[in-house]
Short mmCIF file of C-alpha atoms in Angstrom, two decimals:
data_model
loop_
_atom_site.label_atom_id
_atom_site.label_comp_id
_atom_site.label_asym_id
_atom_site.label_seq_id
_atom_site.Cartn_x
_atom_site.Cartn_y
_atom_site.Cartn_z
CA MET V 385 195.52 105.92 89.51
CA PRO V 386 194.83 102.59 89.39
CA LEU V 387 195.61 101.00 86.87
CA ILE V 388 193.25 99.16 84.94
CA PRO V 389 194.87 96.12 83.56
CA GLU V 390 194.10 95.34 79.59
CA GLU V 391 192.37 92.42 78.23
CA PRO V 392 194.35 90.22 77.21
CA GLN V 393 194.80 90.06 72.68
CA ILE V 394 193.48 87.08 71.15
CA HIS V 395 194.97 86.51 67.84
CA GLU V 396 193.12 84.33 65.07
CA SER V 397 195.28 81.82 65.08
CA VAL V 398 193.90 80.83 67.93
CA PRO V 399 191.50 78.11 68.51
CA GLY V 400 187.73 78.86 69.30
CA PRO V 401 185.01 81.01 68.49
CA ARG V 402 185.47 82.73 65.31
CA ALA V 403 184.23 86.69 65.10
CA VAL V 404 183.08 86.97 61.79
CA PRO V 405 183.63 91.38 61.12
CA ALA V 406 181.38 94.00 60.62
CA ALA V 407 180.46 94.68 57.67
CA GLY V 408 182.22 97.38 56.57
CA ARG V 409 185.47 96.23 57.96
CA PRO V 410 188.40 95.10 56.34
CA ALA V 411 188.31 90.90 57.81
CA MET V 412 192.19 91.01 58.83
CA THR V 413 194.60 88.25 58.26
CA PRO V 414 196.10 86.49 60.91
CA ARG V 415 199.60 86.31 61.92
CA PRO V 416 201.50 83.45 63.47
CA VAL V 417 201.64 83.16 67.10
CA PRO V 418 204.75 82.41 68.22
CA GLY V 419 204.81 79.27 70.67
CA PRO V 420 207.79 77.73 72.68
CA ARG V 421 211.10 76.93 70.82
CA PRO V 422 212.84 73.53 70.54
CA ALA V 423 215.13 73.15 73.13
CA PRO V 424 218.70 73.78 70.91
CA THR V 425 220.16 70.38 70.18
CA ARG V 426 224.07 70.13 70.20
CA SER V 427 226.41 67.34 67.82
CA GLY V 428 226.51 64.33 69.20
CA SER V 429 223.79 64.70 72.37
CA PRO V 430 220.99 62.24 71.36
CA GLY V 431 217.93 64.28 71.45
CA PRO V 432 214.20 63.99 72.36
CA ARG V 433 213.27 60.04 72.20
CA SER V 434 209.97 58.79 71.34
CA GLY V 435 208.61 55.79 70.95
CA PRO V 436 208.92 53.45 73.58
CA VAL V 437 212.11 53.72 76.94
CA PRO V 438 213.71 50.01 75.74
CA SER V 439 214.67 48.27 78.01
CA PRO V 440 218.55 47.68 80.23
CA ARG V 441 220.91 45.02 78.49
CA ALA V 442 222.44 42.76 79.71
CA PRO V 443 225.56 43.34 79.43
CA ARG V 444 228.33 42.80 77.56
CA ALA V 445 231.36 40.27 78.00
CA ALA V 446 233.83 42.48 79.15
CA GLU V 447 231.62 43.49 81.52
CA VAL V 448 230.94 40.94 82.99
CA GLY V 449 233.98 39.28 83.61
CA ALA V 450 235.08 36.85 85.96
CA GLN V 451 231.90 38.16 87.99
CA ALA V 452 229.40 35.20 86.49
CA ALA V 453 229.92 32.17 84.82
CA THR V 454 226.94 31.20 83.74
CA PRO V 455 224.55 33.31 80.73
CA GLN V 456 221.88 34.93 82.77
CA ILE V 457 218.79 33.39 81.15
CA GLN V 458 215.36 34.61 79.98
CA LEU V 459 212.32 32.48 78.93
CA ILE V 460 210.37 34.28 76.33
CA PRO V 461 206.98 31.96 76.05
CA ALA V 462 206.27 30.43 72.42
CA SER V 463 204.69 27.71 70.70
CA ALA V 464 206.98 25.23 68.52
CA GLN V 465 205.42 27.16 65.34
CA GLY V 466 205.77 30.80 67.00
CA ALA V 467 209.91 30.11 68.09
CA LEU V 468 211.08 31.57 65.08
CA ASP V 469 208.55 34.76 65.18
CA ALA V 470 209.53 34.79 69.22
CA ALA V 471 212.91 35.23 68.58
CA ASP V 472 213.32 36.94 64.91
CA GLU V 473 211.62 39.76 66.95
CA ALA V 474 214.01 39.37 70.45
CA VAL V 475 216.39 39.57 67.55
CA ASP V 476 214.87 43.29 66.67
CA LEU V 477 214.08 44.17 70.88
CA LEU V 478 217.97 43.54 71.26
CA LEU V 479 219.48 45.80 68.30
CA ASP V 480 216.75 48.16 69.25
CA THR V 481 218.47 48.12 72.47
CA GLY V 482 222.04 48.06 71.70
CA ARG V 483 223.96 45.33 70.17
CA SER V 484 225.18 45.46 67.57
CA PRO V 485 224.52 42.02 64.70
CA GLY V 486 228.01 40.50 65.22
CA GLU V 487 227.22 39.47 69.27
CA VAL V 488 224.19 37.86 68.26
CA LEU V 489 223.44 33.65 67.53
CA VAL V 490 220.06 32.03 66.59
CA LEU V 491 219.94 28.73 67.35
CA THR V 492 216.89 26.70 66.30
CA THR V 493 215.90 22.89 67.07
CA GLY V 494 214.21 21.84 64.00
CA GLU V 495 213.88 23.12 60.96
CA ALA V 496 215.57 25.57 59.94
CA HIS V 497 215.91 29.32 59.66
CA PRO V 498 214.83 31.00 56.26
CA TRP V 499 218.12 33.27 56.17
CA ALA V 500 220.24 29.63 57.39
CA ALA V 501 218.74 28.31 54.23
CA HIS V 502 218.62 30.54 52.22
CA GLU V 503 222.75 31.68 52.82
CA LEU V 504 223.72 27.64 52.65
CA SER V 505 222.41 27.50 49.46
CA PHE V 506 224.68 29.18 47.94
CA GLY V 507 227.15 26.99 50.42
CA GLU V 508 228.41 26.60 53.65
CA ALA V 509 231.47 27.74 52.25
CA SER V 510 229.67 31.26 52.17
CA TYR V 511 227.55 30.53 55.23
CA TRP V 512 230.83 30.03 57.23
CA ALA V 513 232.63 32.89 56.19
CA GLN V 514 229.91 34.78 57.24
CA HIS V 515 229.75 33.11 60.83
CA ASP V 516 233.40 33.50 61.22
CA ALA V 517 233.41 37.10 60.55
CA ALA V 518 231.33 37.44 63.27
CA GLU V 519 229.79 41.40 62.08
CA ASP V 520 225.73 40.80 61.61
CA VAL V 521 223.32 38.57 63.03
CA PHE V 522 224.16 33.99 62.40
CA TYR V 523 221.80 32.15 62.35
CA ALA V 524 222.32 28.15 62.42
CA ALA V 525 221.59 24.50 63.95
CA ALA V 526 221.39 23.66 67.50
CA ASP V 527 223.62 20.81 66.79
CA ALA V 528 226.32 23.07 64.63
CA ASP V 529 229.73 22.03 65.47
CA ARG V 530 231.41 24.71 64.19
CA ILE V 531 229.85 27.91 65.78
CA SER V 532 231.83 29.81 68.25
CA THR V 533 231.13 32.33 72.02
CA ARG V 534 229.12 34.85 71.64
CA PRO V 535 227.86 37.57 74.23
CA VAL V 536 224.47 36.94 73.21
CA VAL V 537 222.97 33.56 71.95
CA VAL V 538 218.61 33.29 71.89
CA VAL V 539 217.53 29.17 70.40
CA ALA V 540 214.13 29.45 69.26
CA VAL V 541 212.52 25.64 69.97
CA ASN V 542 211.22 25.44 66.57
CA GLY V 543 210.41 20.99 66.62
CA GLY V 544 213.53 18.35 67.17
CA SER V 545 213.66 15.43 70.40
CA ASP V 546 213.36 16.31 73.50
CA ALA V 547 216.38 14.65 73.34
CA ALA V 548 217.84 16.92 70.58
CA VAL V 549 216.02 20.20 72.66
CA ALA V 550 217.94 18.03 75.80
CA GLY V 551 221.98 18.76 74.38
CA ALA V 552 221.55 21.62 72.27
CA LEU V 553 220.59 24.13 75.97
CA PRO V 554 223.72 23.19 77.79
CA ALA V 555 225.29 23.69 74.15
CA ALA V 556 223.75 26.65 74.31
CA MET V 557 224.49 28.09 76.49
CA ALA V 558 227.87 27.51 77.10
CA ARG V 559 228.24 29.75 74.15
CA ALA V 560 226.21 32.28 74.81
CA GLY V 561 229.37 34.27 77.17
CA ALA V 562 226.30 36.88 79.27
CA LEU V 563 222.67 36.46 77.75
CA LEU V 564 220.96 33.38 76.81
CA ILE V 565 217.28 33.52 75.82
CA VAL V 566 215.26 30.78 74.65
CA CYS V 567 212.00 31.22 73.08
CA GLY V 568 209.73 27.69 73.44
CA ASP V 569 206.85 25.70 75.44
CA PRO V 570 208.34 26.92 79.01
CA GLN V 571 206.97 23.27 80.32
CA ARG V 572 209.06 21.86 78.10
CA VAL V 573 211.76 24.16 78.17
CA ASN V 574 211.64 24.30 81.76
CA ALA V 575 211.70 20.31 82.12
CA LEU V 576 214.71 19.87 79.46
CA LEU V 577 216.94 22.79 80.96
CA PRO V 578 219.80 21.44 83.46
CA ALA V 579 218.56 21.82 87.02
CA SER V 580 222.21 23.92 87.34
CA ALA V 581 220.57 26.15 84.68
#
C-alpha cells in the first residue's frame, strides 16, 4: 500500500490567516514554534558584527618600520567652518576601527579645538601632562612646539593664513608616524602641501 504524505501541520503562531474555532470546539492555545538557535560563541571569539564593516586601519608605526619614511596622506574635503567636525568624525572612525586614543593627535590651523581650549583653562602644566602621558587623543594648535610624534595626525584646516597652513602641513607630516589626515578645502590644501607629499 503506497504511503500518503501527511499534510504539514501549521501552528497558530505562524503568521497568516487565523482559523476561527468551530462552535462548540474550544480554541487551542498556541504553542511556541521552535526556530533556529544562534550558534554558541566561545569566550574570547568575536560574535557577529552589527553595523558597517570598518575600513582597514592604516599600519601602526611598528608595522611600518623602515618601509615608509613618509606617512600615508588622506584628504577629507571640508570647509573651514566644517573642518573641526570633519576632524572629530575622522577621530571617531579611527577609534572605531581599532586605533588606541593615545595614537591620535589632532592639530588645528585656526581657532583652538574646544577640547584644547577647555583643558588649557586648567593651566598649561596639566594640559601638557596629558600630552606627555599619551593615553588619550590630544588636541593642539598646529604651531605648538612641544608636540611629539604620534602614529596618526589629523589636521583641521579651520582657518589661519596661507603661510600658517603651508607651515603647519609639513610639520604635521613630520609628526605623523603612519597616517596624516587633513580636513579642509581640497584646492587650498593641495596648493599648500609641499611638492614632495
